[in-house]
Amino acid sequence: MTSLVPGLKGEATLVVGPEHTAESVGSGKVGVLATPVMINVIEAAALATVEPHLEDGHQSLGTFLEVSHIAATPVGMTVRATAEIVTVDGRMVELKVRAEDEIDALVTGPDGWLEIYEDENYDDTVRRFGPNSRHTRLDDHDN
């Protein structure tokens, strides 16, 4: 079993570069942090919280995220995301997540939520598509 317990925390940061803008990733025409990139930073914080506590050979997979991106972050500014485990129910872990830049919170309300599953959904993906499918994790591939 894992050592995942409520209260564990993790974080991730990103200095926004031109490649992280809505214009660059195709999610808009503005040169500020793209929402998909903000979500990626939040997921990185969740991974930093959970994965060090998983058994060898296990990984996590995010399945639900609820946040609203409410502030624009320009190129050059640092974004910081945090995650804290709220509940653990078998393989399901619920986290409270936040993201902020150097000036404002980037998500509405005091918290967002990310649910992850340990290992199970990845196994289902491998069963459905095979270990060398583009639908499985990249480090399973030889290239």
XYZ file of C-alpha atoms in Angstrom:
143
model
C 0.000 0.000 0.000
C 1.077 3.602 -0.500
C 1.873 6.175 2.142
C -0.665 8.669 0.777
C -2.428 10.524 3.580
C -4.414 13.749 3.853
C -2.221 16.785 4.405
C 0.621 15.822 2.049
C 1.571 18.793 -0.152
C 3.497 19.463 -3.313
C 4.120 22.299 -5.726
C 5.365 23.144 -9.188
C 6.509 26.398 -10.750
C 6.884 27.716 -14.267
C 8.388 30.910 -15.631
C 6.019 31.838 -18.454
C 7.818 31.899 -21.795
C 6.554 32.713 -25.284
C 5.971 28.980 -25.849
C 3.472 28.916 -22.938
C 1.127 31.580 -24.306
C -2.386 31.035 -25.602
C -1.236 32.270 -28.990
C 1.623 29.754 -29.105
C -0.353 26.672 -27.995
C -3.382 27.463 -30.135
C -5.891 28.196 -27.371
C -6.331 31.884 -28.177
C -4.706 34.903 -29.773
C -3.309 36.569 -26.665
C 0.328 36.479 -25.559
C -0.383 35.449 -21.943
C -0.293 32.113 -20.086
C -2.557 29.604 -21.821
C -5.165 27.806 -19.734
C -3.935 24.363 -20.890
C -0.450 25.264 -19.662
C -1.811 26.447 -16.300
C -3.604 23.106 -15.978
C -0.338 21.328 -16.761
C 1.397 23.194 -13.912
C -1.446 22.211 -11.556
C -1.097 18.572 -12.631
C 2.674 18.785 -12.060
C 1.997 19.965 -8.499
C -0.379 17.028 -7.994
C 2.261 14.608 -9.283
C 4.861 16.158 -6.956
C 2.450 15.527 -4.093
C 1.484 11.956 -4.925
C 4.090 10.097 -6.945
C 6.950 10.111 -4.383
C 4.623 8.161 -2.079
C 3.559 5.448 -4.528
C 4.956 1.933 -4.505
C 7.593 1.086 -7.117
C 5.984 0.387 -10.468
C 2.869 2.444 -9.679
C 1.916 5.796 -11.145
C -0.979 8.192 -10.918
C -3.434 9.403 -13.516
C -5.530 12.557 -13.212
C -9.196 12.023 -14.019
C -11.010 15.193 -12.953
C -10.010 18.835 -12.545
C -12.333 21.697 -11.713
C -10.877 25.212 -11.847
C -11.608 28.526 -13.545
C -8.693 30.522 -15.002
C -9.439 34.105 -13.928
C -6.241 36.151 -14.345
C -3.864 36.753 -17.247
C -0.168 36.088 -16.601
C 2.345 37.753 -18.942
C 5.540 36.276 -20.346
C 8.377 36.448 -17.800
C 6.216 36.056 -14.698
C 6.422 32.973 -12.456
C 3.383 30.753 -11.881
C 3.235 28.577 -8.766
C 0.766 25.728 -8.322
C 0.196 23.831 -5.096
C -1.669 20.638 -4.309
C -2.693 19.105 -0.992
C -4.242 15.705 -0.435
C -7.700 16.070 1.101
C -8.975 12.491 1.046
C -7.699 9.038 0.150
C -10.278 6.365 -0.642
C -8.613 3.205 -1.900
C -6.953 4.145 -5.175
C -8.785 7.468 -5.456
C -7.020 10.538 -4.113
C -8.692 13.941 -3.950
C -6.515 17.043 -3.858
C -7.154 20.724 -3.228
C -5.244 22.707 -5.858
C -4.315 26.362 -6.324
C -2.397 28.354 -8.892
C -1.112 31.884 -8.589
C 1.316 34.206 -10.290
C 3.408 36.935 -8.666
C 0.349 39.196 -8.366
C -2.940 37.253 -8.259
C -4.594 33.897 -7.794
C -5.218 32.271 -11.177
C -8.126 30.028 -10.164
C -11.482 31.065 -8.705
C -12.456 30.400 -5.146
C -10.232 29.152 -2.387
C -9.545 25.858 -4.095
C -9.918 23.636 -7.101
C -10.095 19.840 -7.098
C -8.125 17.148 -8.825
C -8.991 13.481 -8.506
C -6.360 10.925 -9.381
C -6.331 7.180 -9.519
C -3.307 5.136 -8.646
C -2.345 2.696 -11.382
C -5.811 1.301 -12.208
C -6.743 3.480 -15.184
C -3.303 3.107 -16.736
C -3.705 -0.666 -16.607
C -7.085 -0.300 -18.326
C -5.483 1.805 -21.071
C -2.767 -0.786 -21.651
C -5.409 -3.531 -21.826
C -7.476 -1.516 -24.328
C -4.704 -0.240 -26.599
C -1.566 -2.288 -25.875
C 1.699 -1.210 -24.244
C 3.102 0.434 -27.389
C 0.034 2.514 -28.199
C 0.180 6.297 -28.404
C -2.444 6.198 -25.633
C -0.005 4.811 -23.059
C 2.668 6.773 -21.239
C 5.690 7.935 -23.219
C 8.321 6.205 -21.110
C 6.865 2.832 -22.142
C 8.042 3.457 -25.698
C 11.495 2.574 -26.974
C 12.123 5.958 -28.590
